[in-house]
Short mmCIF file of C-alpha atoms and ligand atoms in Angstrom, two decimals:
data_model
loop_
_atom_site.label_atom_id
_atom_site.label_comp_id
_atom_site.label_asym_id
_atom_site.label_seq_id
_atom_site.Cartn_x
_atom_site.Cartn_y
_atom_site.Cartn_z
CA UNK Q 1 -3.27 -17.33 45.00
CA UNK Q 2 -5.57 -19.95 45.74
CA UNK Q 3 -5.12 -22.47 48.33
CA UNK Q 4 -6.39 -25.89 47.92
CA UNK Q 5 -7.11 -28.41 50.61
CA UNK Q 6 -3.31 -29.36 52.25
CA UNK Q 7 -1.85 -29.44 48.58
CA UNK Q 8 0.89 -26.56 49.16
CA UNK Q 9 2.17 -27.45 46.03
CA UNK Q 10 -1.20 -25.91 44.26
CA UNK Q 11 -0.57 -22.10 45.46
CA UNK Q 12 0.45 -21.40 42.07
CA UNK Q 13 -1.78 -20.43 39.50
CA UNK Q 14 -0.85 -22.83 37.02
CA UNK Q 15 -2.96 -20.75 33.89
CA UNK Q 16 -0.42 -17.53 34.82
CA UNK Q 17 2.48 -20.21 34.75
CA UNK Q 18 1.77 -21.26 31.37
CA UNK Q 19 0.87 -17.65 29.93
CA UNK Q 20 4.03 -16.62 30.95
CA UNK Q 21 5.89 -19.75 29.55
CA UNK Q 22 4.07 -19.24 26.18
CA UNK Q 23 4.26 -15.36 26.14
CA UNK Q 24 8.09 -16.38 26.50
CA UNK Q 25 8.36 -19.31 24.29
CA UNK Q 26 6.68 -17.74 21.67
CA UNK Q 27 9.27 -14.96 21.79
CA UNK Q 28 12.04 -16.86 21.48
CA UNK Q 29 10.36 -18.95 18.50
CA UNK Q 30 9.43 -15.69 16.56
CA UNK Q 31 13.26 -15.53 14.37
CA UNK Q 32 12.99 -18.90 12.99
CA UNK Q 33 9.46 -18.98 12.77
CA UNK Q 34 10.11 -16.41 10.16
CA UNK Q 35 12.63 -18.14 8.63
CA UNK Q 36 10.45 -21.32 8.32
CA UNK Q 37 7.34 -19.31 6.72
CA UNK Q 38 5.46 -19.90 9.46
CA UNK Q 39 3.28 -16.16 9.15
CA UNK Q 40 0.98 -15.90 6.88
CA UNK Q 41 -1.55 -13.11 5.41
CA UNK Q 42 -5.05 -13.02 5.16
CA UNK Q 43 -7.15 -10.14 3.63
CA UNK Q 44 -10.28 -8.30 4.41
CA UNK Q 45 -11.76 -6.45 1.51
CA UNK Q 46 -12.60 -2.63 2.04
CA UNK Q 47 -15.47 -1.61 -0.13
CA UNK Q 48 -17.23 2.02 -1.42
CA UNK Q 49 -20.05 2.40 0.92
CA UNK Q 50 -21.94 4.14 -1.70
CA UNK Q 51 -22.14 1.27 -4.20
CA UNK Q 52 -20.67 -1.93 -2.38
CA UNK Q 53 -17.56 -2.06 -4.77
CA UNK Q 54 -14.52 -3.34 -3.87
CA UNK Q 55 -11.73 -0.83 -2.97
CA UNK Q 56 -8.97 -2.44 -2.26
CA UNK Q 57 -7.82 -5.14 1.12
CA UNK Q 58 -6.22 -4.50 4.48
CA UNK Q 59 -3.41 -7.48 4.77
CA UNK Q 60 -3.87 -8.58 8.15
CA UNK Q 61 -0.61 -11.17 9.80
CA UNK Q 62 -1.21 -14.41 11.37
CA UNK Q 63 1.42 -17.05 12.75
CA UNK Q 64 0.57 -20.85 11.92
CA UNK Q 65 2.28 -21.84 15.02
CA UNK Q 66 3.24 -25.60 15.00
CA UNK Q 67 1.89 -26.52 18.50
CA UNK Q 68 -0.62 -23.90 19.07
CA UNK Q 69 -2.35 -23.34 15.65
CA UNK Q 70 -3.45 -20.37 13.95
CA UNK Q 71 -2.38 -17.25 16.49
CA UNK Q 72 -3.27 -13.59 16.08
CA UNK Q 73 -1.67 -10.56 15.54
CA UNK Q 74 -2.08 -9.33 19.33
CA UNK Q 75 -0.82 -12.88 20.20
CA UNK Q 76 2.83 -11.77 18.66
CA UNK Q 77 2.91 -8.36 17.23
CA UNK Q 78 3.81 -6.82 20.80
CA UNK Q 79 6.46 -9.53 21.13
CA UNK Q 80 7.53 -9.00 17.77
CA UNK Q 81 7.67 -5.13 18.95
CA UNK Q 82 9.71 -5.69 21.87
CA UNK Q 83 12.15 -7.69 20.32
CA UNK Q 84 12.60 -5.85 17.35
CA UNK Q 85 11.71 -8.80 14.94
CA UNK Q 86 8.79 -6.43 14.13
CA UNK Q 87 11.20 -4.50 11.04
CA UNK Q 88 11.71 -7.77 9.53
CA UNK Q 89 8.65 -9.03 10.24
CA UNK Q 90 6.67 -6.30 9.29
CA UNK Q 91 9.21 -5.85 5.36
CA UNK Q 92 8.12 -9.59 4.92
CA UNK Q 93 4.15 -8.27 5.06
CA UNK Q 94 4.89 -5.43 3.29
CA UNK Q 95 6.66 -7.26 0.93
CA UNK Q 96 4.24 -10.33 0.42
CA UNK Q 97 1.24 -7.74 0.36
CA UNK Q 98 2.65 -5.69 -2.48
CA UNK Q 99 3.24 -8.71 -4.60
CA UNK Q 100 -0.45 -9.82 -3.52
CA UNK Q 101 -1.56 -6.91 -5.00
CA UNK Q 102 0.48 -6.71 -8.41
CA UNK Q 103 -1.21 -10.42 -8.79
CA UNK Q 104 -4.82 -8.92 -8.34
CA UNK Q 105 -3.66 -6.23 -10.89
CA UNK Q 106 -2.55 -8.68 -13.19
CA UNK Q 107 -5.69 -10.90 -12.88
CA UNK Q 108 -8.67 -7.82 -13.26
CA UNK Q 109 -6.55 -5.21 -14.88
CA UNK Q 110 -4.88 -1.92 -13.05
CA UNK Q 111 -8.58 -1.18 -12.07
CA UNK Q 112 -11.79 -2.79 -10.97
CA UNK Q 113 -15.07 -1.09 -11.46
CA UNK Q 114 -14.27 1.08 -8.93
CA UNK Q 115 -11.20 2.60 -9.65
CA UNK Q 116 -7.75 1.38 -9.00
CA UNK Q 117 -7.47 -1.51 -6.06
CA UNK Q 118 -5.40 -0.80 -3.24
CA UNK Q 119 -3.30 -2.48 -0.95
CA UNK Q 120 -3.75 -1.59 3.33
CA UNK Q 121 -0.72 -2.60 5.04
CA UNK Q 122 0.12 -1.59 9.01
CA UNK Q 123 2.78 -0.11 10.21
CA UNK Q 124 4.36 -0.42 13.84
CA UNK Q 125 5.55 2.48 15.65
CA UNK Q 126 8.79 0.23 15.42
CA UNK Q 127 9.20 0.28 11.72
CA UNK Q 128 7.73 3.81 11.78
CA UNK Q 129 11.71 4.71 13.91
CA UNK Q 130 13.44 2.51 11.54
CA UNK Q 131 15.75 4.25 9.17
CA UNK Q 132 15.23 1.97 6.50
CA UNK Q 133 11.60 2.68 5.63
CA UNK Q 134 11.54 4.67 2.77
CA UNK Q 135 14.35 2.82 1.17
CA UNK Q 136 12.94 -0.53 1.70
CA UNK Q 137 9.25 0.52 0.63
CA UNK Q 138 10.55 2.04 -2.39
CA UNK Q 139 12.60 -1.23 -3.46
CA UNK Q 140 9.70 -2.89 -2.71
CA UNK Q 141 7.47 -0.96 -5.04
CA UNK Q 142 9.99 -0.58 -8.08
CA UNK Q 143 10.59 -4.79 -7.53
CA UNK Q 144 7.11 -5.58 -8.13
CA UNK Q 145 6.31 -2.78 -10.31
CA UNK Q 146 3.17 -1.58 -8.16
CA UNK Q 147 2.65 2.17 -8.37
CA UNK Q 148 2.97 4.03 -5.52
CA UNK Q 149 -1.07 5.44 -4.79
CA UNK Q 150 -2.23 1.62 -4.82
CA UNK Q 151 -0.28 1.49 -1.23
CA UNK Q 152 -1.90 2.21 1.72
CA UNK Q 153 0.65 2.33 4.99
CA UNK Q 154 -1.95 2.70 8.36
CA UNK Q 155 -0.47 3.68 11.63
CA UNK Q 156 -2.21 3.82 14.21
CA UNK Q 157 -3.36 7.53 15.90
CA UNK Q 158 -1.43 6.61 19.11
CA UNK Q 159 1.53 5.92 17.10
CA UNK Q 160 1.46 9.44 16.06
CA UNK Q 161 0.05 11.65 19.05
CA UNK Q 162 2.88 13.81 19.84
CA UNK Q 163 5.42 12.19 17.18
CA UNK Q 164 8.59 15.00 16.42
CA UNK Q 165 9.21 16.04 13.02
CA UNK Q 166 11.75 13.42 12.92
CA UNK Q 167 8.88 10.65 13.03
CA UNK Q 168 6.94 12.31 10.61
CA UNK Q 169 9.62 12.79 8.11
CA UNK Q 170 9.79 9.30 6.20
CA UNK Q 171 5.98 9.73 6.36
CA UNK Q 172 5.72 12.73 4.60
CA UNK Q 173 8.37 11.30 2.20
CA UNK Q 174 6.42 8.37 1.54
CA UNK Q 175 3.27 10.91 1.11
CA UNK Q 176 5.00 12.70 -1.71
CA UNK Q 177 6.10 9.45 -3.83
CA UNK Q 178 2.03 8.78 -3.23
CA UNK Q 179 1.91 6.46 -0.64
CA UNK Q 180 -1.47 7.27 0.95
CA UNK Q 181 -1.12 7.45 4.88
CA UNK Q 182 -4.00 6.01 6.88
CA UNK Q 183 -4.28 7.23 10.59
CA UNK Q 184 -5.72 4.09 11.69
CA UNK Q 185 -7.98 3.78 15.12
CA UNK Q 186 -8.75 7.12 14.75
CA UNK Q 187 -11.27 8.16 17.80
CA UNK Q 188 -9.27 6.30 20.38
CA UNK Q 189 -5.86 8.38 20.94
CA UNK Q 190 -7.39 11.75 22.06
CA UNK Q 191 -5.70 13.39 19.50
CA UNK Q 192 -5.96 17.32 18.71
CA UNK Q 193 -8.55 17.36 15.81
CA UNK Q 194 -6.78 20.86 14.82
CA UNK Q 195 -3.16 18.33 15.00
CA UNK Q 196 -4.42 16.02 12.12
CA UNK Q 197 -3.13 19.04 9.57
CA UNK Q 198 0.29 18.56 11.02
CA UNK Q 199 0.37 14.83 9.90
CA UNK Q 200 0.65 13.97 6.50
CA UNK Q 201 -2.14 11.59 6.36
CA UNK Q 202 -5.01 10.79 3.18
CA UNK Q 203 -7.15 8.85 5.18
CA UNK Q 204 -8.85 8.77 8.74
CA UNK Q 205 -9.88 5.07 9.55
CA UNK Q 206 -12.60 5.67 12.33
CA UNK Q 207 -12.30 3.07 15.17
CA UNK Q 208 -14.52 0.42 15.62
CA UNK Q 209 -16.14 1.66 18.63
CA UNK Q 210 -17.80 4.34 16.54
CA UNK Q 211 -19.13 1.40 14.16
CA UNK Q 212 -20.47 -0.43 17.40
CA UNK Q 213 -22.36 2.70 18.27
CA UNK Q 214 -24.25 2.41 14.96
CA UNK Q 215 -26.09 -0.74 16.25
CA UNK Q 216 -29.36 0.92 16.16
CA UNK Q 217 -31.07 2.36 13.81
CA UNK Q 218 -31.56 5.20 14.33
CA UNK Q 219 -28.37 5.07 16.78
CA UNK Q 220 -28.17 7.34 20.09
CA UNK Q 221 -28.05 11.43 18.34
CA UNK Q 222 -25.21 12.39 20.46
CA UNK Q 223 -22.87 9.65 18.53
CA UNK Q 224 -24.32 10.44 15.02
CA UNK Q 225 -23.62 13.84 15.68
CA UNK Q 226 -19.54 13.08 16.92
CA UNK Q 227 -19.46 11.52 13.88
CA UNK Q 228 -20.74 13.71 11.33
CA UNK Q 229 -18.88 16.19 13.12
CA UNK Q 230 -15.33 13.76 12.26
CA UNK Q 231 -16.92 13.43 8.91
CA UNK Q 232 -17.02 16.90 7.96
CA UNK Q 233 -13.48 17.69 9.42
CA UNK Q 234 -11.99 15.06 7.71
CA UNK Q 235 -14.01 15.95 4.76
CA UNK Q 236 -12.69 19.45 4.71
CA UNK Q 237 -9.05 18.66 4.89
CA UNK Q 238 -9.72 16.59 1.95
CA UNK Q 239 -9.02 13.12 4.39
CA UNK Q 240 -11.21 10.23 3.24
CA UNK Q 241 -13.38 8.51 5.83
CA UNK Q 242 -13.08 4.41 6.21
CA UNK Q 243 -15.31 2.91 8.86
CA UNK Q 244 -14.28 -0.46 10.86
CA UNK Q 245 -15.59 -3.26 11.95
CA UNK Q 246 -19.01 -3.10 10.07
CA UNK Q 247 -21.10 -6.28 10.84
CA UNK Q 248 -24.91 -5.05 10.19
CA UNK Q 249 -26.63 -3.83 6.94
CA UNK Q 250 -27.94 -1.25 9.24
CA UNK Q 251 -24.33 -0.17 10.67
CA UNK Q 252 -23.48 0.32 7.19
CA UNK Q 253 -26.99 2.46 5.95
CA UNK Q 254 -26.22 4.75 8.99
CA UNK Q 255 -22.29 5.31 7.99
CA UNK Q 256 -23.25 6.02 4.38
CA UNK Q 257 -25.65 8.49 5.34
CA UNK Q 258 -23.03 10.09 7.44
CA UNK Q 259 -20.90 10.30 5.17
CA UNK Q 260 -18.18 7.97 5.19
CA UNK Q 261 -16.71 6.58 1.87
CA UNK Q 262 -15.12 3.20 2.61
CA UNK Q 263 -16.08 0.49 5.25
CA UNK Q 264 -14.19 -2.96 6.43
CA UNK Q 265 -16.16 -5.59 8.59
CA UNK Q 266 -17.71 -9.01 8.68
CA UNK Q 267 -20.69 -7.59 7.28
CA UNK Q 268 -18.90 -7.70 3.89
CA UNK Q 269 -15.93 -10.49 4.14
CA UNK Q 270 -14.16 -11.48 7.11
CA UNK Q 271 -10.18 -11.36 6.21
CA UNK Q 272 -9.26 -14.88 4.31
CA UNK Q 273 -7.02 -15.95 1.76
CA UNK Q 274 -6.57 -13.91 -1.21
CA UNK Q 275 -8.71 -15.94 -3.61
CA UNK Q 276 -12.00 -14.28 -1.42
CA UNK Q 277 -11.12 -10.88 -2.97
CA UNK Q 278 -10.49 -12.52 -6.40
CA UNK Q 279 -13.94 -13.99 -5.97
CA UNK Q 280 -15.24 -9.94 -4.87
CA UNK Q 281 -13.52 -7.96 -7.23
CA UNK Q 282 -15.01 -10.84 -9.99
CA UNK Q 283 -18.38 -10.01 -8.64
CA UNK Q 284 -17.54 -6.24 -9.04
CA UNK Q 285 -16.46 -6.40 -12.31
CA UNK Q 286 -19.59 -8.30 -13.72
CA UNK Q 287 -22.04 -6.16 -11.97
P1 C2E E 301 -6.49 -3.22 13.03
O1 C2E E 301 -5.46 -2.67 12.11
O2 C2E E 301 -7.41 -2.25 13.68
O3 C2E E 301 -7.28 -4.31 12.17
C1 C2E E 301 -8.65 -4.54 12.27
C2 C2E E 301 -8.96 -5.71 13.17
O4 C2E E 301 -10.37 -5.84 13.29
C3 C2E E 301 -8.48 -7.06 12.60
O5 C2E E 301 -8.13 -7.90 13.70
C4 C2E E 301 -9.73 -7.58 11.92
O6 C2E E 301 -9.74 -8.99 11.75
C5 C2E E 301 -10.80 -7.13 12.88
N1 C2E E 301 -12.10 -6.99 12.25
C6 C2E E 301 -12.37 -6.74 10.95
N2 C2E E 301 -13.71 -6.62 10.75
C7 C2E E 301 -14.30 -6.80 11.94
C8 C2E E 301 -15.69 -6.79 12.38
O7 C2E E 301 -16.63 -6.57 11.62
N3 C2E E 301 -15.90 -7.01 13.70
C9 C2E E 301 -14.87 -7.24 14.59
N4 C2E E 301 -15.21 -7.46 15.87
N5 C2E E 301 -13.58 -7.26 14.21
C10 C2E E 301 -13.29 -7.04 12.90
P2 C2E E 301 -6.82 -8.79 13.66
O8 C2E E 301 -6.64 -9.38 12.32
O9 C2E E 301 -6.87 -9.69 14.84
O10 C2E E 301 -5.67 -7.71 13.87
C11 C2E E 301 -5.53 -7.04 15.10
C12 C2E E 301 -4.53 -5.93 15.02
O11 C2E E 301 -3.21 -6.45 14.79
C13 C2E E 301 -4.76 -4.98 13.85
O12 C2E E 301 -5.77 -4.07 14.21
C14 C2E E 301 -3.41 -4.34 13.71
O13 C2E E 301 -3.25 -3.30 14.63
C15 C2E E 301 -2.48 -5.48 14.09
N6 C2E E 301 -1.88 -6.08 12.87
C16 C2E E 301 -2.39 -6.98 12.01
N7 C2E E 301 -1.52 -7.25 11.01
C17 C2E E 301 -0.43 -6.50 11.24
C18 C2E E 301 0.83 -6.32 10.57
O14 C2E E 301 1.12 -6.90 9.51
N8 C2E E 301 1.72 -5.43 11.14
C19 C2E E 301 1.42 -4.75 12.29
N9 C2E E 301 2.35 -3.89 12.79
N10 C2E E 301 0.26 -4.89 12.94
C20 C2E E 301 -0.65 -5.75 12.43
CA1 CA E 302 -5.27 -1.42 10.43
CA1 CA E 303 -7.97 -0.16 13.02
CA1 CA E 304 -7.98 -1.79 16.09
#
């Protein structure tokens, strides 16, 4: 702690003091900031590296807090975690992202140029325990009348890294109705490569770290060849490859060569209200 002149009174770090106040206050604010409406969803468009097209949206949480403005999902997600606000929490997303997606659908027809758009939606570790998955994604689908293989439910490779069958079991449930399963961060859990056919995952979203590595053109040969290498694996286990975090035209050349099919980033749309995609999938449709 610092000490300050003959102040005593200063030892405190007053920024920790009021991190811990707001990591607190916003905890005990999360119930009936649900209750109030107070989240909100933006969505960042994934698109077909080979052609640009849209693919579908990852629906990505925010809280409009009313003293502290717009705050991020790492802001609350780990509080909402703790708590176990996250199952609500996280069937509100769900549920909102779903319906999100049946409006697209109704808007540009079941598909766009592309094929059929799909909805990304994450999943905590949390919801992941919670008996009431299944049931709850089901209603959710048969409520808003969205088939099954437009849904997208990413969790996280850490999530999954030495999960029992237990864990895995509403997984592979939702995997049979056609629920595709992302394994989302993929690169950054030290996973088995050999474990992946254990899981019953569709989709390997390679971490952003990867994308960063891209930056050059041509980027470092020991990274391109990690990721070819992921590429291929994934490729023969019949797992589709999505790239993150894509902010350069030249990011996205060196992906495509590698062979990745989808990529996310700021390169392409920063998440935003739904109306973006409209104005996306529009383009894709007229080109
Ligand atoms: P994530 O699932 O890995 O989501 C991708 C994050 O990367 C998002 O951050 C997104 O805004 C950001 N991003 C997208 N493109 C770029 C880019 O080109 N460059 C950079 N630097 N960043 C990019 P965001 O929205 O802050 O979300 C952070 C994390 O919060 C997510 O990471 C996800 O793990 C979690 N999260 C978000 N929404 C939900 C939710 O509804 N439920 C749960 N359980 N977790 C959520
Ligand atoms: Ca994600
Ligand atoms: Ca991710
Ligand atoms: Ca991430």
């Amino acid at each position: 702690a610092k000490s300050a002149g003959g102040n005593r009174f200063e030892l405190a770090d007053p920024e920790a003091d009021a991190r811990v106040i707001t990591r607190h206050g916003l905890t005990t604010a999360l119930p009936a900031a649900l209750e109030r409406g107070e989240f909100f969803i933006e969505y960042q468009p994934l698109v077909h590296l080979g052609d640009g097209s849209v693919h579908g949206a990852e629906a990505l949480v925010r809280w409009l807090h009313p003293q502290h403005g717009v705050l991020g999902p790492d802001r609350f997600i780990p509080l909402a975690e703790h708590t176990g606000l996250i199952v609500p929490l996280g069937r509100w997303v769900l549920e909102q992202s779903v319906r999100q997606a049946r409006a697209w659908r109704e808007r540009y027809g079941e598909t766009t140029a592309a094929g059929p758009l799909r909805i990304n939606v994450n999943l905590s570790p949390c919801q992941l325990a919670h008996p009431g998955l299944v049931q709850d994604t089901v209603e959710i689908l048969e409520r808003t009348g969205v088939a099954p293989d437009a849904l997208c439910l990413e969790v996280t490779e850490s999530a999954l890294i030495g999960a029992d069958d237990d864990l895995l079991k509403p997984l592979r449930r939702l995997a049979e109705m056609g629920v595709d399963i992302a394994l989302d961060d993929f690169g950054t859990g030290y996973s088995n490569l050999a474990n992946l056919r254990r899981l019953p995952v569709s989709v390997l979203k390679l971490d952003r770290s990867f994308t960063q590595s891209m930056q050059q053109f041509p980027a470092d040969p020991v990274d391109l060849k990690i990721v070819e290498g992921i590429v291929a694996l994934a490729h023969s286990l019949d797992l589709a490859v999505t790239v993150e975090g894509v902010e350069t035209g030249a990011q996205a050349e060196q992906l495509r060569i590698l062979g990745c099919d989808t990529a996310q980033g700021w390169y392409y749309a920063r998440p935003g209200p739904p109306e973006r995609l409209h104005e996306l999938a529009l383009v894709d449709a007229t080109a």
